[in-house]
Amino acid sequence: MKYKIWISGAMLTAACLNPLLVNAQQVAAGATQEQGLEEVVVTAQFVRQNLQVTPVAITAVDAGTLESRGQVSVQQIAAQAPNVNLTEGGAFGGPSLIGFIRGVGQTDFNPALEPGVGLYVDDVYYSTLTGSVLDLLDLDRVEVQRGPQGTLSGKNSIGGAIKLYSKKPGADSDAYVEVGYGSYNELSVRAASSFTLVPDQLWARVSGVSRARDGFVTRLDYGCTHPGSAAAQSFPTQVQGAGCTIGHDGGIKYTGGRLAFRWVPNENVELNFAADAVNEVSEPPANVLLGVGPTIVPVIIGGSMYPTVAFLPGFPPGVVPPFFPGVTNLDGCNFIAYGPNSCDPASPNNAYVNYSTYVDPNNGLSVAPNQKVNSRGYALNIDWKLSDALQLQSITAYRQYDAGFALDSDATPYGLQNLYQSLEHNQTSQELRLSGKAGDLLEYTVGGFYFDQETPETGRIDLAYVAFDFIHGPDPADDTNWAVFGHGIFHFMDKLDLSLGVRYSDDKKTYTYARHNPDGSDIQPCIGPPGTPGNPPNCLISTLNGVSTTFEGNRTDYRAALSYRWTDALMTYLQYSTGYKGGGVNPRPFYNVQAVTFKPETLDAIELGVKSQFLDNTLRVNAAVFTSNYKDILLTLNDCAALFPPGFGFPCLAPVNAGDADVEGAELEVSWQPIRGLQMDGSYSYLDFSYSSLNYPSTDTGVDLDHVTPYTPKYKWSLGVQYEMSLGAGTLTPRVDVNAQDKMYTDAPNTDLGTIDSYTLMNARLAWQNGEKDWVIALECRNLTDELYYTTKTNQVPAAAGSAYGAPGIPRTFLFSVSHSL
């Protein structure tokens, strides 16, 4: 295995910084700075450490920074984190979080597949993409750890880990209430407070949030906007009242709360218990039609013997095929409301419009246009000081959610794909950590972890493009994982540390398929090949019902990091680390031969980093370069001719271990307070992803060696500036944040319709705080330049599913808020 690492660049950086460190006192003498950058404490290596001496690439954000940036949801924290991409799942994924760090992640919400980025709240693992779009409620800090965290965080933190830490109850009430109102009738309320129940022993903290906002994508009735067209005569209208609007996509509505107790019965024991709940009933994710293509079978709309509208593969619009007399073939591009692929002369030319009905006019199926999440969680954290040199920590947790969402993928009245998918998730986890010291030489942690989850998925799957309409599930995905681990920090010299870690993991996942007709009856076998007259409905998947497939595996991960503190303000480190993403079972086979397992992804990386803080602690510069060997990469393929016997490779939605890649990159983060009141921060990242080998020919998969993994832009950068000005009646703080990223692809085959173009976003906030610091009035604007960009895209044209669709980002919005500390 060959590694290439830019040692010379990192050494040059250290060499350039050292003279600055030597002369820091003289340079800083002219600055009128009362206080430098605050110390940042992280727990990435199981112990509390200053960020600047921790040999891990970490973006750490405290609650005050989140507030000044106006960030209220987990996906927003990626804007300032190098090589990190977080976005909501879009129409395909519903209430799920797509997370990628350094080119490693996961796009599919199905619980049969594992996340590639670990998400933790107060050290409790969130194991599925669904239910991971979290509100940043009452947080103390966020740590974004980049690179494989196989020994420090465990399974599925192969790309990195995102860790959220809540504020703990205490004697200080730290109470506040915040109310905000803004664009699209957004209304938000946030509040929190601590209470002393028993002085010096028992405290409670309650926090809550309620947020609602109307959708920004308008669903129009096609017949109403195009009266007299052939389509208007065939699709029943859904308009009620005046106008042509039948609904909206992209609106949100949720309420959440958290109740925490902290008990310190004596100086050696501390217990923290927390219970949280979220109830969400939002509109479907924003979705618009971007491109069209042929379907596998004709999709014909109409109730007479000779229907009037069809979506027929291989025939141009207006042509009447001889075997469909009386049929008008209407090209789907008539339903594209915006962009170069639209062929509708009466198009509204609006990027935030679709013609979704969530109805299949052929069978009358109507799915509720919403997405829902009801989640509950309980966690108990016990810290027991056994002696001055030994501490035991126990983290016990249970989480549960019920989630569901609708999908009208083609965003037209055709009903090429109408689905409503539901998941019921239950997970239990237990972690034990024993931490201690051996004099001044060693700090160590040893422990064990057990995790068990069950996530049945159920769906009404209406796929007109393949003439399927069936009940999927409930398909239980049962997953267990146990692990043992150890980590030590050896302090060989005052300035030289060696961190060593190892973790052994054991996995077992079983997936069981249930497939029935919409009325609940058994699906009958085919009497002939596809297309044979008299074949029973859905007969191609008749052999799947009751089939169960199991994946089992184990893995050992390692980590070694050598760090040296050249001065109190400059540290460099060299790290080798590994990680893996769990294997599993194909959750969406079209035939029983496609019910196969796939292996885990694995990654090992070398990283060279520098952490520095100088100019009298007013300037912090952290940088890292890395190279990774990424093996057995999982890609979901639409054409699996190379995998299965002839006739069973298409249609297909199979996750397969498609190949290996080399990944190299660089990251830079800067924080600077040049003068009193002025604060600046910035980041830059570069990533080069290159497949080194592919296991299947590109003619079968559409994936070439020059393609890159999804949601991986080559570069990203951000810049934020704020200045606190003193007024007679308090302070006024304007802030501007700009973040930009290169183009990226959203599907394994890199296609034009699956490309998100590069974009730059600007956010601004103006906040006034009174002299007593108990009132804050703020006005913020997101997407200040009103840029049109997309957060997700899904191109199913190569799969002959008829459409490519995407989620536009929200246009320019304003929010006015008032906060009062009690």
XYZ file of N, CA, C and O in Angstrom, residues 680-800:
484
model
N -12.833 37.188 13.634
C -12.846 36.647 12.282
C -12.541 35.153 12.353
O -11.735 34.714 13.180
N -13.193 34.389 11.501
C -12.893 32.962 11.407
C -13.025 32.522 9.965
O -13.811 33.094 9.191
N -12.268 31.546 9.583
C -12.303 31.061 8.216
C -11.831 29.626 8.133
O -11.194 29.096 9.056
N -12.144 28.982 7.019
C -11.711 27.610 6.796
C -11.550 27.375 5.300
O -12.159 28.064 4.466
N -10.723 26.418 4.983
C -10.534 26.011 3.585
C -10.217 24.517 3.577
O -9.503 24.017 4.458
N -10.745 23.824 2.586
C -10.422 22.402 2.453
C -10.318 22.036 0.979
O -10.981 22.614 0.114
N -9.452 21.083 0.729
C -9.245 20.533 -0.620
C -9.266 19.025 -0.503
O -8.689 18.444 0.441
N -9.936 18.360 -1.442
C -10.005 16.909 -1.406
C -9.888 16.344 -2.809
O -10.585 16.785 -3.736
N -9.010 15.372 -2.962
C -8.806 14.694 -4.236
C -9.183 13.225 -4.063
O -8.494 12.482 -3.348
N -10.281 12.824 -4.681
C -10.786 11.450 -4.604
C -10.492 10.774 -5.934
O -10.879 11.284 -6.996
N -9.842 9.620 -5.878
C -9.469 8.944 -7.119
C -9.653 7.440 -6.951
O -9.011 6.809 -6.094
N -10.560 6.859 -7.772
C -10.697 5.402 -7.750
C -9.396 4.757 -8.219
O -8.841 5.126 -9.255
N -8.917 3.784 -7.460
C -7.733 3.029 -7.872
C -8.093 1.743 -8.589
O -7.307 1.218 -9.393
N -9.296 1.226 -8.311
C -9.762 0.020 -9.001
C -11.268 -0.074 -8.869
O -11.858 0.425 -7.906
N -11.904 -0.708 -9.868
C -13.338 -0.971 -9.854
C -13.571 -2.448 -10.101
O -12.879 -3.076 -10.921
N -14.538 -3.008 -9.388
C -14.766 -4.447 -9.451
C -15.656 -4.871 -10.606
O -15.743 -6.069 -10.893
N -16.322 -3.897 -11.260
C -17.244 -4.226 -12.339
C -17.018 -3.269 -13.500
O -16.631 -2.114 -13.301
N -17.263 -3.712 -14.723
C -17.036 -2.839 -15.882
C -18.000 -1.660 -15.885
O -19.165 -1.782 -15.488
N -17.510 -0.517 -16.329
C -18.332 0.692 -16.345
C -19.526 0.548 -17.279
O -20.540 1.215 -17.092
N -19.424 -0.323 -18.275
C -20.563 -0.525 -19.186
C -21.757 -1.114 -18.457
O -22.898 -0.944 -18.890
N -21.519 -1.791 -17.338
C -22.616 -2.374 -16.567
C -23.077 -1.480 -15.428
O -24.245 -1.508 -15.035
N -22.161 -0.692 -14.873
C -22.488 0.077 -13.675
C -22.628 1.569 -13.927
O -23.244 2.271 -13.131
N -22.025 2.081 -14.995
C -22.014 3.518 -15.247
C -20.963 4.256 -14.455
O -20.856 5.480 -14.549
N -20.160 3.554 -13.656
C -19.137 4.170 -12.820
C -17.776 3.992 -13.481
O -17.348 2.868 -13.764
N -17.076 5.092 -13.726
C -15.747 5.071 -14.331
C -14.688 5.398 -13.280
O -14.971 5.949 -12.220
N -13.442 5.108 -13.643
C -12.326 5.392 -12.738
C -12.174 6.884 -12.455
O -11.647 7.268 -11.411
N -12.607 7.733 -13.401
C -12.458 9.171 -13.186
C -13.652 9.785 -12.455
O -13.728 11.003 -12.306
N -14.599 8.965 -11.989
C -15.718 9.465 -11.194
C -15.290 9.635 -9.736
O -14.242 9.133 -9.315
N -16.121 10.337 -8.968
C -15.854 10.531 -7.544
C -17.085 10.122 -6.755
O -18.197 10.007 -7.287
N -16.872 9.915 -5.468
C -17.957 9.503 -4.587
C -18.957 10.648 -4.403
O -18.608 11.818 -4.581
N -20.220 10.341 -4.057
C -21.229 11.408 -3.912
C -20.892 12.402 -2.804
O -20.162 12.107 -1.857
N -21.453 13.606 -2.937
C -21.410 14.676 -1.927
C -19.976 14.969 -1.464
O -19.712 15.123 -0.275
N -19.092 15.056 -2.453
C -17.678 15.303 -2.157
C -17.147 16.390 -3.087
O -16.568 16.090 -4.134
N -17.338 17.664 -2.752
C -16.754 18.726 -3.571
C -15.236 18.746 -3.425
O -14.697 18.387 -2.372
N -14.573 19.170 -4.476
C -13.109 19.220 -4.443
C -12.616 20.258 -3.442
O -11.617 20.046 -2.757
N -13.302 21.394 -3.364
C -12.883 22.393 -2.391
C -14.086 23.008 -1.694
O -15.207 22.996 -2.203
N -13.850 23.529 -0.507
C -14.821 24.295 0.270
C -14.071 25.410 0.978
O -12.904 25.251 1.338
N -14.745 26.534 1.185
C -14.159 27.565 2.027
C -15.253 28.360 2.718
O -16.402 28.379 2.269
N -14.882 28.987 3.816
C -15.826 29.823 4.556
C -15.081 30.988 5.176
O -13.879 30.918 5.445
N -15.820 32.064 5.415
C -15.259 33.250 6.066
C -16.360 33.914 6.870
O -17.460 34.151 6.362
N -16.076 34.212 8.131
C -17.028 34.900 8.985
C -16.374 36.076 9.693
O -15.231 35.978 10.139
N -17.107 37.175 9.773
C -16.594 38.385 10.425
C -17.700 38.980 11.271
O -18.845 39.127 10.807
N -17.380 39.325 12.520
C -18.326 40.051 13.360
C -17.574 41.105 14.173
O -16.391 40.943 14.488
N -18.295 42.186 14.483
C -17.667 43.283 15.223
C -18.664 43.800 16.253
O -19.762 44.242 15.910
N -18.279 43.716 17.505
C -19.133 44.176 18.596
C -18.812 45.632 18.903
O -17.701 45.958 19.334
N -19.798 46.508 18.665
C -19.628 47.941 18.874
C -20.349 48.370 20.144
O -21.508 48.003 20.364
N -19.677 49.154 20.951
C -20.263 49.631 22.193
C -21.139 50.838 21.916
O -20.731 51.796 21.253
N -22.367 50.792 22.432
C -23.307 51.903 22.322
C -23.649 52.395 23.730
O -23.348 51.735 24.734
N -24.312 53.516 23.781
C -24.704 54.035 25.079
C -25.674 53.131 25.794
O -25.700 53.070 27.028
N -26.479 52.389 25.033
C -27.503 51.533 25.633
C -27.219 50.063 25.358
O -28.123 49.262 25.162
N -25.953 49.684 25.315
C -25.611 48.295 25.087
C -24.599 48.142 23.976
O -23.730 48.990 23.759
N -24.706 47.037 23.228
C -23.788 46.760 22.127
C -24.563 46.392 20.877
O -25.679 45.851 20.946
N -23.960 46.672 19.732
C -24.520 46.301 18.440
C -23.477 45.465 17.722
O -22.329 45.891 17.570
N -23.884 44.247 17.284
C -22.932 43.315 16.668
C -23.425 42.876 15.297
O -24.356 42.068 15.205
N -22.862 43.416 14.218
C -23.146 42.876 12.894
C -22.217 41.696 12.604
O -21.059 41.680 13.035
N -22.726 40.709 11.885
C -21.923 39.550 11.499
C -22.298 39.137 10.079
O -23.483 39.142 9.703
N -21.301 38.736 9.308
C -21.494 38.225 7.949
C -20.735 36.909 7.830
O -19.571 36.821 8.243
N -21.390 35.902 7.278
C -20.765 34.605 7.006
C -20.932 34.281 5.530
O -22.031 34.395 4.969
N -19.842 33.863 4.911
C -19.852 33.441 3.516
C -19.258 32.036 3.458
O -18.205 31.776 4.058
N -19.929 31.140 2.751
C -19.361 29.809 2.538
C -19.601 29.392 1.099
O -20.629 29.728 0.496
N -18.655 28.675 0.539
C -18.711 28.290 -0.868
C -18.192 26.873 -1.018
O -17.374 26.397 -0.216
N -18.653 26.210 -2.067
C -18.136 24.884 -2.364
C -18.147 24.634 -3.854
O -18.931 25.220 -4.605
N -17.258 23.769 -4.285
C -17.146 23.364 -5.679
C -18.323 22.469 -6.043
O -19.080 22.015 -5.177
N -18.470 22.183 -7.330
C -19.536 21.282 -7.755
C -19.320 19.900 -7.153
O -18.207 19.516 -6.798
N -20.394 19.160 -7.025
C -20.295 17.790 -6.524
C -21.381 16.938 -7.174
O -22.377 17.451 -7.694
N -21.167 15.649 -7.144
C -22.112 14.693 -7.716
C -22.891 14.022 -6.586
O -22.392 13.878 -5.471
N -24.102 13.600 -6.884
C -24.968 13.026 -5.855
C -25.248 11.550 -6.059
O -25.886 10.934 -5.212
N -24.799 10.985 -7.173
C -25.009 9.572 -7.460
C -23.673 8.923 -7.810
O -22.719 9.612 -8.194
N -23.623 7.599 -7.697
C -22.384 6.876 -7.994
C -21.907 7.125 -9.415
O -20.746 7.495 -9.623
N -22.745 6.948 -10.438
C -22.325 7.402 -11.765
C -22.427 8.936 -11.813
O -23.466 9.503 -11.488
N -21.355 9.596 -12.166
C -21.339 11.063 -12.179
C -21.993 11.556 -13.461
O -21.380 11.560 -14.530
N -23.252 11.969 -13.377
C -24.014 12.422 -14.535
C -24.337 13.900 -14.410
O -24.300 14.466 -13.314
N -24.678 14.507 -15.543
C -25.037 15.925 -15.532
C -26.279 16.178 -14.682
O -26.342 17.157 -13.925
N -27.280 15.306 -14.815
C -28.513 15.506 -14.055
C -28.325 15.231 -12.561
O -29.169 15.622 -11.753
N -27.234 14.569 -12.204
C -26.946 14.325 -10.806
C -25.852 15.222 -10.260
O -25.250 14.904 -9.230
N -25.606 16.353 -10.920
C -24.552 17.276 -10.509
C -25.143 18.489 -9.807
O -26.071 19.120 -10.321
N -24.620 18.809 -8.642
C -24.936 20.069 -7.968
C -23.815 21.041 -8.292
O -22.654 20.807 -7.932
N -24.150 22.109 -8.993
C -23.145 23.084 -9.402
C -22.573 23.815 -8.192
O -23.186 23.880 -7.123
N -21.377 24.372 -8.375
C -20.752 25.149 -7.301
C -21.641 26.331 -6.926
O -22.378 26.873 -7.761
N -21.563 26.729 -5.671
C -22.369 27.873 -5.223
C -21.697 28.554 -4.048
O -20.841 27.980 -3.359
N -22.105 29.794 -3.830
C -21.633 30.597 -2.707
C -22.841 31.171 -1.985
O -23.729 31.747 -2.611
N -22.892 30.981 -0.677
C -24.003 31.477 0.131
C -23.500 32.513 1.119
O -22.402 32.381 1.676
N -24.308 33.524 1.351
C -23.976 34.576 2.300
C -25.115 34.728 3.301
O -26.281 34.812 2.922
N -24.754 34.727 4.586
C -25.710 34.953 5.658
C -25.265 36.168 6.466
O -24.064 36.442 6.583
N -26.218 36.892 7.016
C -25.896 38.083 7.797
C -26.802 38.149 9.026
O -27.947 37.672 8.999
N -26.260 38.755 10.090
C -27.022 38.888 11.333
C -26.625 40.193 12.019
O -25.441 40.546 12.064
N -27.621 40.910 12.519
C -27.401 42.141 13.267
C -28.086 41.983 14.615
O -29.311 41.790 14.673
N -27.287 42.039 15.697
C -27.842 41.791 17.029
C -27.537 42.961 17.963
O -26.414 43.478 17.991
N -28.544 43.372 18.709
C -28.373 44.391 19.751
C -28.572 43.731 21.105
O -29.525 42.954 21.313
N -27.659 44.058 22.053
C -27.759 43.545 23.415
C -27.694 44.711 24.388
O -26.857 45.611 24.239
N -28.586 44.711 25.374
C -28.610 45.836 26.309
C -27.436 45.761 27.286
O -26.695 44.764 27.325
N -27.265 46.810 28.054
C -26.135 46.891 28.966
C -26.134 45.816 30.028
O -25.067 45.363 30.464
N -27.310 45.385 30.498
C -27.395 44.333 31.499
C -27.234 42.942 30.893
O -27.209 41.941 31.603
N -27.201 42.860 29.574
C -26.998 41.620 28.819
C -28.101 40.596 29.054
O -27.864 39.384 28.979
N -29.312 41.082 29.325
C -30.414 40.143 29.491
C -31.446 40.254 28.362
O -32.415 39.498 28.347
N -31.256 41.175 27.431
C -32.115 41.281 26.255
C -31.251 41.268 24.993
O -30.223 41.952 24.925
N -31.666 40.478 24.010
C -31.012 40.464 22.701
C -32.097 40.561 21.633
O -33.052 39.770 21.636
N -31.954 41.536 20.745
C -32.856 41.681 19.597
C -32.014 41.500 18.344
O -30.986 42.168 18.178
N -32.425 40.580 17.476
C -31.590 40.252 16.320
C -32.429 40.175 15.051
O -33.603 39.786 15.074
N -31.811 40.557 13.950
C -32.376 40.399 12.621
C -31.345 39.654 11.785
O -30.195 40.094 11.671
N -31.746 38.513 11.237
C -30.814 37.742 10.428
C -31.399 37.450 9.053
O -32.625 37.359 8.890
N -30.501 37.312 8.102
C -30.882 36.998 6.734
C -30.036 35.838 6.260
O -28.799 35.885 6.343
N -30.673 34.807 5.750
C -29.963 33.662 5.195
C -30.114 33.679 3.671
O -31.139 34.052 3.154
N -29.051 33.258 2.999
C -28.991 33.323 1.535
C -29.251 34.753 1.075
O -30.174 35.041 0.303
N -28.427 35.640 1.564
C -28.609 37.078 1.357
C -28.690 37.449 -0.119
O -29.446 38.350 -0.502
N -27.952 36.770 -0.976
C -27.944 37.090 -2.406
C -29.032 36.351 -3.178
O -29.100 36.458 -4.405
N -29.874 35.585 -2.479
C -30.986 34.850 -3.092
C -30.491 33.919 -4.197
O -31.056 33.855 -5.287
N -29.447 33.172 -3.897
C -28.860 32.273 -4.900
C -29.691 31.010 -5.030
O -30.150 30.428 -4.040
N -29.873 30.557 -6.280
C -30.534 29.286 -6.537
C -29.481 28.180 -6.469
O -28.517 28.180 -7.231
N -29.663 27.262 -5.568
C -28.758 26.123 -5.441
C -29.582 24.911 -5.015
O -30.758 25.022 -4.669
N -28.965 23.737 -5.063
C -29.661 22.501 -4.727
C -28.910 21.788 -3.612
O -27.676 21.808 -3.551
N -29.663 21.172 -2.730
C -29.046 20.435 -1.629
C -28.923 18.950 -1.942
O -27.991 18.296 -1.480
N -29.865 18.393 -2.701
C -29.784 17.005 -3.150
C -30.307 16.918 -4.575
O -31.102 17.757 -5.019
N -29.839 15.895 -5.283
C -30.390 15.532 -6.586
C -30.382 14.010 -6.697
O -29.494 13.348 -6.141
N -31.356 13.490 -7.417
C -31.436 12.049 -7.666
C -31.725 11.849 -9.143
O -32.776 12.284 -9.639
N -30.815 11.208 -9.852
C -30.973 10.979 -11.281
C -31.335 9.520 -11.517
O -30.490 8.627 -11.416
N -32.606 9.266 -11.841
C -33.063 7.916 -12.128
C -33.317 7.688 -13.615
O -33.891 6.686 -14.010
N -32.860 8.628 -14.434
C -33.009 8.451 -15.879
C -32.198 7.257 -16.368
O -32.701 6.443 -17.166
N -30.940 7.065 -15.918
C -30.212 5.874 -16.374
C -30.886 4.573 -15.970
O -30.708 3.552 -16.640
N -31.652 4.602 -14.886
C -32.350 3.401 -14.433
C -33.681 3.206 -15.129
O -34.433 2.301 -14.778
N -33.989 4.059 -16.119
C -35.257 3.995 -16.844
C -36.451 4.132 -15.911
O -37.496 3.520 -16.112
